[in-house]
mmCIF file of N, CA and C in Angstrom:
data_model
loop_
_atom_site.group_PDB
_atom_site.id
_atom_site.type_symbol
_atom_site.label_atom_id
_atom_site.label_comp_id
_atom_site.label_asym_id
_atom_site.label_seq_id
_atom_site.Cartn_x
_atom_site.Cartn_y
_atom_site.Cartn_z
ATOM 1 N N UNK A 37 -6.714 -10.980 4.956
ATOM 2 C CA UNK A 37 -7.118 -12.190 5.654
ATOM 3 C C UNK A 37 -8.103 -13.018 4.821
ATOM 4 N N UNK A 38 -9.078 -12.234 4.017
ATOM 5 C CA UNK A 38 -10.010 -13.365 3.023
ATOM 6 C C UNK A 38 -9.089 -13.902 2.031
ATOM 7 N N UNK A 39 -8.218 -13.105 1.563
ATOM 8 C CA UNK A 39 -7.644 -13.575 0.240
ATOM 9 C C UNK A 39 -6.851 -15.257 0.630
ATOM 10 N N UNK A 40 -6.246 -14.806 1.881
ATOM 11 C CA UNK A 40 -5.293 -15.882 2.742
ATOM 12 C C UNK A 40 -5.741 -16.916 3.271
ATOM 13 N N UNK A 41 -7.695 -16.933 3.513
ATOM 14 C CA UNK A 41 -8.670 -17.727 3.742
ATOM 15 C C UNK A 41 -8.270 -17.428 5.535
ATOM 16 N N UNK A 42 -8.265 -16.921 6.141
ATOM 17 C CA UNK A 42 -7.782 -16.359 7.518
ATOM 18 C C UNK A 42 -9.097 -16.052 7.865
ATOM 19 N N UNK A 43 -10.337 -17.013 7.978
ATOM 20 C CA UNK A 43 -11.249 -16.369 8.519
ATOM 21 C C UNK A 43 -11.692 -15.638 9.780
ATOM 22 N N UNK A 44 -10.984 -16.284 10.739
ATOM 23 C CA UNK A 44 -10.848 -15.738 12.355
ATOM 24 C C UNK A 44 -10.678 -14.484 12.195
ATOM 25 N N UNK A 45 -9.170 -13.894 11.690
ATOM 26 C CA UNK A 45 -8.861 -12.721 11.273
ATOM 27 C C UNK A 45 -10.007 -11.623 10.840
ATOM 28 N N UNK A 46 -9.812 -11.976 9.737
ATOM 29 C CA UNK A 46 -10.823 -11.264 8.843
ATOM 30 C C UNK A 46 -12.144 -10.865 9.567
ATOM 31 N N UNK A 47 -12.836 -11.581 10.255
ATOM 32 C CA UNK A 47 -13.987 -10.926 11.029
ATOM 33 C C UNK A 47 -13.516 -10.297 12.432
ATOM 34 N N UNK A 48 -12.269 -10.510 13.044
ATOM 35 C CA UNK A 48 -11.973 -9.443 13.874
ATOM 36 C C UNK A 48 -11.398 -8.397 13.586
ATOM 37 N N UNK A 49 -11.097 -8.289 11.846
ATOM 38 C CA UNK A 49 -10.710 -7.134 11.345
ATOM 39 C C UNK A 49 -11.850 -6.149 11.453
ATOM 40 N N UNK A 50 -12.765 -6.695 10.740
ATOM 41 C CA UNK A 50 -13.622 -6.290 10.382
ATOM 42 C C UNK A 50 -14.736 -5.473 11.657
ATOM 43 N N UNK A 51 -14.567 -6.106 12.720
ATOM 44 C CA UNK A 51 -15.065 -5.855 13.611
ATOM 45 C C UNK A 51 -14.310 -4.553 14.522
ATOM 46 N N UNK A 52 -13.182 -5.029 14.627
ATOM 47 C CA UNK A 52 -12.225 -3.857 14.397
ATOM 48 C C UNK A 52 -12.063 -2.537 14.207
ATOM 49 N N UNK A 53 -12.352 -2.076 12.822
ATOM 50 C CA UNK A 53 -12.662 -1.448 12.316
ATOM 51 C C UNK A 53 -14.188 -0.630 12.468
ATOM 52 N N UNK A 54 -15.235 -1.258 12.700
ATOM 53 C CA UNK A 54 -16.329 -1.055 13.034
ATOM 54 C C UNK A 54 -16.118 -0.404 14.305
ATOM 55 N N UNK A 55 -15.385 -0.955 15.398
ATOM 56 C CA UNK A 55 -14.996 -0.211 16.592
ATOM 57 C C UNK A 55 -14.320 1.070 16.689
ATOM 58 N N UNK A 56 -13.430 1.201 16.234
ATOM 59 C CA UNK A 56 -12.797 2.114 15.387
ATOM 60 C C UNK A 56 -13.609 3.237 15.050
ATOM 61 N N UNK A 57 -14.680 3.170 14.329
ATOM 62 C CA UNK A 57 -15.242 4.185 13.504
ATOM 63 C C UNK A 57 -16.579 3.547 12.934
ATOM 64 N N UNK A 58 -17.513 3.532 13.922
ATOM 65 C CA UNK A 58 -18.918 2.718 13.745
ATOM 66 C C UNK A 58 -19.637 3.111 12.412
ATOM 67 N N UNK A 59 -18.962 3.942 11.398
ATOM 68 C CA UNK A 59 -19.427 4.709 10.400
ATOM 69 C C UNK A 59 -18.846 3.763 9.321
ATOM 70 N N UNK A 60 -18.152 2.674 9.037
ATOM 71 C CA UNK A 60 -17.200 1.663 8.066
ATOM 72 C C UNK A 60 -18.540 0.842 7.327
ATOM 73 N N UNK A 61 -19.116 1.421 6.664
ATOM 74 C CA UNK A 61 -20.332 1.139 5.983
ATOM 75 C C UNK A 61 -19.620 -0.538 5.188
ATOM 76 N N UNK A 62 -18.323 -0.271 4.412
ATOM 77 C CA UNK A 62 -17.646 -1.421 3.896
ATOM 78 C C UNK A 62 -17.596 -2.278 4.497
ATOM 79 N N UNK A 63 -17.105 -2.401 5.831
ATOM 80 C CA UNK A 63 -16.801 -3.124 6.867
ATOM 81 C C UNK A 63 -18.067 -3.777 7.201
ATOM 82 N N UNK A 64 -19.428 -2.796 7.592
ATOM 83 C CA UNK A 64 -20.610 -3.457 7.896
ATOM 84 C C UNK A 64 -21.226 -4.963 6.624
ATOM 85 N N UNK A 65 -20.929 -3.966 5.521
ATOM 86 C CA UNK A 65 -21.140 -4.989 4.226
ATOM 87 C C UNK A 65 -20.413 -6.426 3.871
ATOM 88 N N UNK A 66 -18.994 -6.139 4.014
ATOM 89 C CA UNK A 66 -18.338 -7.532 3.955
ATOM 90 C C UNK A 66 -18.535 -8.371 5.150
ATOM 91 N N UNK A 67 -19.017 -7.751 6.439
ATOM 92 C CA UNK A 67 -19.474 -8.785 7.288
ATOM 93 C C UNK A 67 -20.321 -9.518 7.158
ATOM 94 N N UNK A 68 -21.409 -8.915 6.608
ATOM 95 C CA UNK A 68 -22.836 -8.786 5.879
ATOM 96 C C UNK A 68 -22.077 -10.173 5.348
ATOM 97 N N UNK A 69 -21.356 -10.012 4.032
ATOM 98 C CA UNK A 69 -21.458 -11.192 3.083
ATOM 99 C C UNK A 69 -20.845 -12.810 4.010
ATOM 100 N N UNK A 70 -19.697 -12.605 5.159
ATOM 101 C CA UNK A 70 -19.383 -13.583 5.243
ATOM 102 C C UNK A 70 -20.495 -14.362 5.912
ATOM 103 N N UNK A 71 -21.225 -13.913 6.854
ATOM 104 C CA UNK A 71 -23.061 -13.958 7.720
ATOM 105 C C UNK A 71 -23.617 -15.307 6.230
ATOM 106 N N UNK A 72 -23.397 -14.011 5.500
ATOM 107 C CA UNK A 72 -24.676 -14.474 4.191
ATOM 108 C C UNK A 72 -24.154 -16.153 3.827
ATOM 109 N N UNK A 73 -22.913 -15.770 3.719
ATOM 110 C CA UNK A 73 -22.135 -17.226 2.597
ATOM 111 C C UNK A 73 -22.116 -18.830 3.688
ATOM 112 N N UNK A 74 -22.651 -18.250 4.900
ATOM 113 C CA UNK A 74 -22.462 -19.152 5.960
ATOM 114 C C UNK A 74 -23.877 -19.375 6.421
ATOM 115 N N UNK A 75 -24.878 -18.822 5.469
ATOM 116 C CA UNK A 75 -26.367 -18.799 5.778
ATOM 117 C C UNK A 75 -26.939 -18.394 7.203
ATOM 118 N N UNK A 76 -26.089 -17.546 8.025
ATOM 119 C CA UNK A 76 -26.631 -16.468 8.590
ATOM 120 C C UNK A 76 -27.458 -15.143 8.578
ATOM 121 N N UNK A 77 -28.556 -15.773 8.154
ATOM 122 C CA UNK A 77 -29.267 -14.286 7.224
ATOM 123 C C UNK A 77 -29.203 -13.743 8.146
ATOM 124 N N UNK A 78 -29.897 -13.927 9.324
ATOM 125 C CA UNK A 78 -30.460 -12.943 10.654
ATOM 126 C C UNK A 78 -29.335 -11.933 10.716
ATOM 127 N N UNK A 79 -28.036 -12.812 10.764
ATOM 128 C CA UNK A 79 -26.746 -11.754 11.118
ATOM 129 C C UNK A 79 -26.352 -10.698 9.994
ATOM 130 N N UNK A 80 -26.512 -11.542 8.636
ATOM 131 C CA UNK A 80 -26.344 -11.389 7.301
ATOM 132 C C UNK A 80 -27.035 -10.220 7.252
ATOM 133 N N UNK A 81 -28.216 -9.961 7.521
ATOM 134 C CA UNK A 81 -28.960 -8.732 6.990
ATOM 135 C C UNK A 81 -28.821 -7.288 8.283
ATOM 136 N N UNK A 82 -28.383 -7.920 9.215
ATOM 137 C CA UNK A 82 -28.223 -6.711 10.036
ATOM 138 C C UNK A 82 -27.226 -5.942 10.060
ATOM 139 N N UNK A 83 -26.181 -6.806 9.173
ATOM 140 C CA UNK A 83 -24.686 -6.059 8.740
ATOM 141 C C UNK A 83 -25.209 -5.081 7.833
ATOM 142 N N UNK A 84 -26.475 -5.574 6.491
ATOM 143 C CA UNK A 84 -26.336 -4.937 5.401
ATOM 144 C C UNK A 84 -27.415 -3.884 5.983
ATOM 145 N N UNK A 85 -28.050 -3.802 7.288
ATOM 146 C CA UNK A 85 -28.827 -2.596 6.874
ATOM 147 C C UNK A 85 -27.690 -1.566 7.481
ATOM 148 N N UNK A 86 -26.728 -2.180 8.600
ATOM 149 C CA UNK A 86 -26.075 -1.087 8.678
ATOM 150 C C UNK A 86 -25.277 -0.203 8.228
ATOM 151 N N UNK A 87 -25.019 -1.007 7.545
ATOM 152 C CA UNK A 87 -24.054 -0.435 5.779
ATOM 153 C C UNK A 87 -24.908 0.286 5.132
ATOM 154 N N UNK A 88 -26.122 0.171 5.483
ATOM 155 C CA UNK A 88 -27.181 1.173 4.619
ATOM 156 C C UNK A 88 -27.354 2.450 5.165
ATOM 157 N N UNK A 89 -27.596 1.900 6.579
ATOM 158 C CA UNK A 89 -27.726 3.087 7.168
ATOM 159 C C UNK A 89 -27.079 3.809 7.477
ATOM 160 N N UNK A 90 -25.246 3.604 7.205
ATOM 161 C CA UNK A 90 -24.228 4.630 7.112
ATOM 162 C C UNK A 90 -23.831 5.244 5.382
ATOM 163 N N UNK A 91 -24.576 4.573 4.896
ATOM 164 C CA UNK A 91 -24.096 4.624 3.208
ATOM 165 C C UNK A 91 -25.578 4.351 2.138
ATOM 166 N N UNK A 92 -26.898 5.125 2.124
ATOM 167 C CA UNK A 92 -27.637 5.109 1.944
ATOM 168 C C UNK A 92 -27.749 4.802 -0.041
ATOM 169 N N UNK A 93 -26.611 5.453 0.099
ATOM 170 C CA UNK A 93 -26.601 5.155 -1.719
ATOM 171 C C UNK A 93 -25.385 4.391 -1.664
ATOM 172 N N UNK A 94 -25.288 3.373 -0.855
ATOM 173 C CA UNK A 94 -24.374 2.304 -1.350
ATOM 174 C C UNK A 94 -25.066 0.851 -1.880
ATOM 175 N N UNK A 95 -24.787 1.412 -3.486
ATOM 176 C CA UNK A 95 -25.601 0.216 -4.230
ATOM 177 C C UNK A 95 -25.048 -1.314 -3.828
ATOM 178 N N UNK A 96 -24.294 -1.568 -3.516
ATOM 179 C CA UNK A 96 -23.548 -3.011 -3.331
ATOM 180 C C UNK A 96 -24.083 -3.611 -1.593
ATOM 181 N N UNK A 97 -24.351 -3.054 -0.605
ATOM 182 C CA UNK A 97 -25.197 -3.126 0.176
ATOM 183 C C UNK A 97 -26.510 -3.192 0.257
ATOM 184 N N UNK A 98 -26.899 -2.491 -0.502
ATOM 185 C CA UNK A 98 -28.607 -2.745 -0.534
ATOM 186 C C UNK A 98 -28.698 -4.224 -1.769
ATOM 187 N N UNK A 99 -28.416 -4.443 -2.478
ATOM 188 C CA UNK A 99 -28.065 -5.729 -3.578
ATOM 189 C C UNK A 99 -27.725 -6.524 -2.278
ATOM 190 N N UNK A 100 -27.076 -6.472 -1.711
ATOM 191 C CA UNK A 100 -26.464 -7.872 -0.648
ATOM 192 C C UNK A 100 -28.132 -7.909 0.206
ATOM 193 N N UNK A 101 -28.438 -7.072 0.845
ATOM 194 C CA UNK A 101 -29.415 -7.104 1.396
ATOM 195 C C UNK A 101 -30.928 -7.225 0.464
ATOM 196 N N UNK A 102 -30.634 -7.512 -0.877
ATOM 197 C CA UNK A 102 -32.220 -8.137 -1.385
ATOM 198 C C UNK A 102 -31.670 -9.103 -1.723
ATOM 199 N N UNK A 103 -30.650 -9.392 -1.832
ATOM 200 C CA UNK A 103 -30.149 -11.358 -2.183
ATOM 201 C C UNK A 103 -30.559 -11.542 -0.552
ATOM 202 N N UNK A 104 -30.031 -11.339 0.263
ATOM 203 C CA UNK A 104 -30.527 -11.718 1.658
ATOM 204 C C UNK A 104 -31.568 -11.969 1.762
ATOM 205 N N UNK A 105 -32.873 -11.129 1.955
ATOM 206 C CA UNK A 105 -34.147 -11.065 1.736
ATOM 207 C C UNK A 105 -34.754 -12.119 0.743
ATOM 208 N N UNK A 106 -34.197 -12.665 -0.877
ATOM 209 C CA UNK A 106 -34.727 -13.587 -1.584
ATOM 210 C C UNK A 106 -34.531 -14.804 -0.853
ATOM 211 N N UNK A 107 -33.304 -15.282 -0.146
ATOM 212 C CA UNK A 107 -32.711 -16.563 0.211
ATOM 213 C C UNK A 107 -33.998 -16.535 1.641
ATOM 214 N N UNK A 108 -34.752 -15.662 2.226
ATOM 215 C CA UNK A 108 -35.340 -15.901 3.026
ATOM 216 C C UNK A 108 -36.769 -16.130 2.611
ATOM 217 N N UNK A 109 -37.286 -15.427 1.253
ATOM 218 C CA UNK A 109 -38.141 -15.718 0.847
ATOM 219 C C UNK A 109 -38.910 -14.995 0.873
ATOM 220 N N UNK A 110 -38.617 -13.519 0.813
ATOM 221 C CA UNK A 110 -39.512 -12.253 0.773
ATOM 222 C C UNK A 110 -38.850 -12.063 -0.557
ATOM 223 N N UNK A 111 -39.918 -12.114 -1.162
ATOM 224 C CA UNK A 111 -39.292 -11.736 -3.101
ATOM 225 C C UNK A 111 -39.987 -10.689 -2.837
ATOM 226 N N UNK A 112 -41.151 -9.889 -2.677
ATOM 227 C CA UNK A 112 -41.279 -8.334 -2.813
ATOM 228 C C UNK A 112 -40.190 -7.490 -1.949
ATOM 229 N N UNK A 113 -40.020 -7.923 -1.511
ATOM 230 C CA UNK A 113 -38.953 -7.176 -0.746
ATOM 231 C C UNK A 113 -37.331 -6.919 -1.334
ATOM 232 N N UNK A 114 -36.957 -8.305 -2.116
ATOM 233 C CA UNK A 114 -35.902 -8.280 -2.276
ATOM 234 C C UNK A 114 -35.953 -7.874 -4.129
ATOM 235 N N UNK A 115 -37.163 -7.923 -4.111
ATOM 236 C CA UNK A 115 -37.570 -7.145 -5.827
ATOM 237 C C UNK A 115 -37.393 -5.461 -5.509
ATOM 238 N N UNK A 116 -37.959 -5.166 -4.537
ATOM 239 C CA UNK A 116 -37.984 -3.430 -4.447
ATOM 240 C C UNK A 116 -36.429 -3.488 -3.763
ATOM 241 N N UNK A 117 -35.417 -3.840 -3.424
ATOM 242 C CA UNK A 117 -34.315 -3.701 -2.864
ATOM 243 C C UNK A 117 -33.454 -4.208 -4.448
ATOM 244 N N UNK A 118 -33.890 -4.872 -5.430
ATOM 245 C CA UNK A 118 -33.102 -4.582 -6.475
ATOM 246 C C UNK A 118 -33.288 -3.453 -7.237
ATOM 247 N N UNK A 119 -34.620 -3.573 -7.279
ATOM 248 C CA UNK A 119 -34.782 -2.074 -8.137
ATOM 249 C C UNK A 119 -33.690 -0.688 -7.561
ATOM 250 N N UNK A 120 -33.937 -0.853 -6.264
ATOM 251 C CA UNK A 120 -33.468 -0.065 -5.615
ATOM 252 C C UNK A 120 -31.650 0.108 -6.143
ATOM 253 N N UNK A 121 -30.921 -0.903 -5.881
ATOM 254 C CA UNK A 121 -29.396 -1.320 -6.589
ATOM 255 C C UNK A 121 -29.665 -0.454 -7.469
ATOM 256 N N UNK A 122 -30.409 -0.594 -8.870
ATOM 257 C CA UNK A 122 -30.294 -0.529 -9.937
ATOM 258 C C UNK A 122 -30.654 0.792 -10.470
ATOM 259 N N UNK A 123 -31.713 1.674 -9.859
ATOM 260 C CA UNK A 123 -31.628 2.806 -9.485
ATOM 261 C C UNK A 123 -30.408 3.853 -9.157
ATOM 262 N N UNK A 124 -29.485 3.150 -7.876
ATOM 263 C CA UNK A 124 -28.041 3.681 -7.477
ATOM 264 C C UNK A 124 -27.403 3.583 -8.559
ATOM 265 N N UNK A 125 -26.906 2.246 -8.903
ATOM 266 C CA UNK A 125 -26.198 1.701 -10.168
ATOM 267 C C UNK A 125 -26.855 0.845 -11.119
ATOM 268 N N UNK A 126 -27.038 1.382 -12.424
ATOM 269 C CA UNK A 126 -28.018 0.943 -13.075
ATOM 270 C C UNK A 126 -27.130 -0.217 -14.183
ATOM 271 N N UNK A 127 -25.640 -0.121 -14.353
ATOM 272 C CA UNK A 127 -25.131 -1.216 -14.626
ATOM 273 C C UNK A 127 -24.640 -2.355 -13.796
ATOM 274 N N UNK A 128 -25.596 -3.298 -13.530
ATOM 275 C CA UNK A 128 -25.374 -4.521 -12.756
ATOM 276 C C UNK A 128 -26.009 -5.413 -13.507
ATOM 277 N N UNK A 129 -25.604 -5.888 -14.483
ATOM 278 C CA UNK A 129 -26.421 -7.199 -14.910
ATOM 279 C C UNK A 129 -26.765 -8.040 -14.119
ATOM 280 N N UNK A 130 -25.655 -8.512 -12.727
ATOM 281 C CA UNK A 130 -26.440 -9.326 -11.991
ATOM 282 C C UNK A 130 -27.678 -8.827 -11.327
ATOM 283 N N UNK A 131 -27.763 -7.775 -10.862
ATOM 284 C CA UNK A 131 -28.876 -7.572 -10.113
ATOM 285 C C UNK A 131 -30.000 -7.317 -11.048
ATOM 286 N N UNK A 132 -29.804 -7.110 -12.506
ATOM 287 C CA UNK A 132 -31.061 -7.286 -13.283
ATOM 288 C C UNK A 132 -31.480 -8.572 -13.354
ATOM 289 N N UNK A 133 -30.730 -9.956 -12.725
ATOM 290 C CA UNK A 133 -30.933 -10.943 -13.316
ATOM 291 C C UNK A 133 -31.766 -11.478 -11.894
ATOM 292 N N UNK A 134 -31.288 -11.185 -10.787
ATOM 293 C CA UNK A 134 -31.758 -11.364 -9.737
ATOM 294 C C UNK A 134 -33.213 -10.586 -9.373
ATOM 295 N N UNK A 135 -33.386 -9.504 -9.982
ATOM 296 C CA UNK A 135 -34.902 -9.025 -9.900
ATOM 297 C C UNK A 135 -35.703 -9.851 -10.819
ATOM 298 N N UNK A 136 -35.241 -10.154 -11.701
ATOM 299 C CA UNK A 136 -36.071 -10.901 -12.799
ATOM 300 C C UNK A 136 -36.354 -12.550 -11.779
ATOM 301 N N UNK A 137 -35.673 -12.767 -11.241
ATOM 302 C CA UNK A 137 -35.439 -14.031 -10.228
ATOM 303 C C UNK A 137 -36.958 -13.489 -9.683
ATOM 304 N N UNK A 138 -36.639 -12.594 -8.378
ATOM 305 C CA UNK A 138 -37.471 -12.343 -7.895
ATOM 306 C C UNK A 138 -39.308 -12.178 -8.522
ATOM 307 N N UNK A 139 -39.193 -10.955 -9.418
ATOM 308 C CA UNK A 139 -40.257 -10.517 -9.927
ATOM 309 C C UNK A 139 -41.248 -12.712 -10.143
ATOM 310 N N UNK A 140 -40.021 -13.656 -10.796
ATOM 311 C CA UNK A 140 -40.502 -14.951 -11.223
ATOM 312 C C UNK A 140 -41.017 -15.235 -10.068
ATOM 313 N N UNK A 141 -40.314 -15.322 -8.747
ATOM 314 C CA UNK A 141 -41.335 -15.777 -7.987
ATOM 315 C C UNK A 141 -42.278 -15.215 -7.212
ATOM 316 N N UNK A 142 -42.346 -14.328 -7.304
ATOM 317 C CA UNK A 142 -43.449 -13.355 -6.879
ATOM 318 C C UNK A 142 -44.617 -13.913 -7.907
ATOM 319 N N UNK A 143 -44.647 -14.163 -9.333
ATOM 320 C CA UNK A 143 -45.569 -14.313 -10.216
ATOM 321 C C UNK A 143 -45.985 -15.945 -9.757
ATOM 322 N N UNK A 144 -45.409 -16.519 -9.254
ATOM 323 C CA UNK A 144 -45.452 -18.062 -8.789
ATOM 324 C C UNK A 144 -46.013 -18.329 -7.260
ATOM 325 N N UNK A 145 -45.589 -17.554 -6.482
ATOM 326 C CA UNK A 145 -46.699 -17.330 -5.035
ATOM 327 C C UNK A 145 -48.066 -16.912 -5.160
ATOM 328 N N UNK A 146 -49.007 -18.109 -4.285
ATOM 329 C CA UNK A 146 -49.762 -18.223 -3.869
ATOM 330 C C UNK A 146 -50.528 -16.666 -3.605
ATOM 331 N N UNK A 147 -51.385 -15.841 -3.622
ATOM 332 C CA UNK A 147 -51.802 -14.410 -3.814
ATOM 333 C C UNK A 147 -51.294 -14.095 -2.206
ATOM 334 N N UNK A 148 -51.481 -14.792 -1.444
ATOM 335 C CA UNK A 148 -51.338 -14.399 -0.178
ATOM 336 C C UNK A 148 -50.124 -13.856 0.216
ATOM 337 N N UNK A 149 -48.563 -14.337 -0.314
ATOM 338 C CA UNK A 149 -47.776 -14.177 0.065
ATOM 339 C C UNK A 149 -46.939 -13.018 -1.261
ATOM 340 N N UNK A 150 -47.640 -12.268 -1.666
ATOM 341 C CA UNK A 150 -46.788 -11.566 -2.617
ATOM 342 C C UNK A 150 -46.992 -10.218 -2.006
#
C-alpha cells in the first residue's frame, strides 16, 4: 500500500497487524514514520516508543524516535537516542550525521535548555 501511495490502506494495515499481535514492533515503527512525515510528533513518537518497547535493540526505532525528539527540539534527548542507534548499529552514517546535528545545537542553546 506505501509503494502504491494507498495511504488509507497502509495505516489500516498497519493497524491491523498491531491488532493481530500487539508485539509488531515493525508495524509500531512504520506507523511511527507515517505520524512523523505528516508532523505528528505526539503520534509519531508514541508509535516509536512502542516499537521500543517491543524491540529494545531495534536500532531503526530508537533513530526514528531521536529524529522525532530533534524536530521537537529536545537535542539532549535526541543526542542520547542517537548515540543510542549507534551503539545497536554502529554503521549509520546518517545517524552519525544527525547526532553531530544535535550535539550543534545543544552547543548553540541558551545554558538553560541543554
Amino acid at each position: 500500500y506505501h509503494a502504491m501511495g494507498d495511504t488509507l490502506n497502509e495505516i489500516a494495515a498497519y493497524q491491523k497487524a498491531i491488532e493481530v499481535d500487539p508485539r509488531q514492533a515493525g508495524a509500531y515503527n512504520n506507523l511511527g514514520m507515517y505520524y512523523m512525515l505528516r508532523f505528528q510528533l505526539d503520534d509519531a513518537e508514541r508509535c516509536f516508543r512502542k516499537a521500543i518497547e517491543q524491540r529494545p535493540s531495534g536500532a531503526e526505532a530508537v533513530g526514528n524516535l531521536g529524529i522525532c525528539r530533534f524536530n521537537k527540539g529536545d537535542y539532549a534527548e535526541a543526542a542520547r537516542l542517537f548515540e543510542r542507534t549507534l551503539e545497536l548499529n554502529p554503521s549509520q552514517p546518517k545517524m552519525r550525521e544527525n547526532l553531530e546535528k544535535a550535539r550543534t545545537m545543544l552547543a548553540q542553546a541558551p545554558t538553560g535548555n541543554r
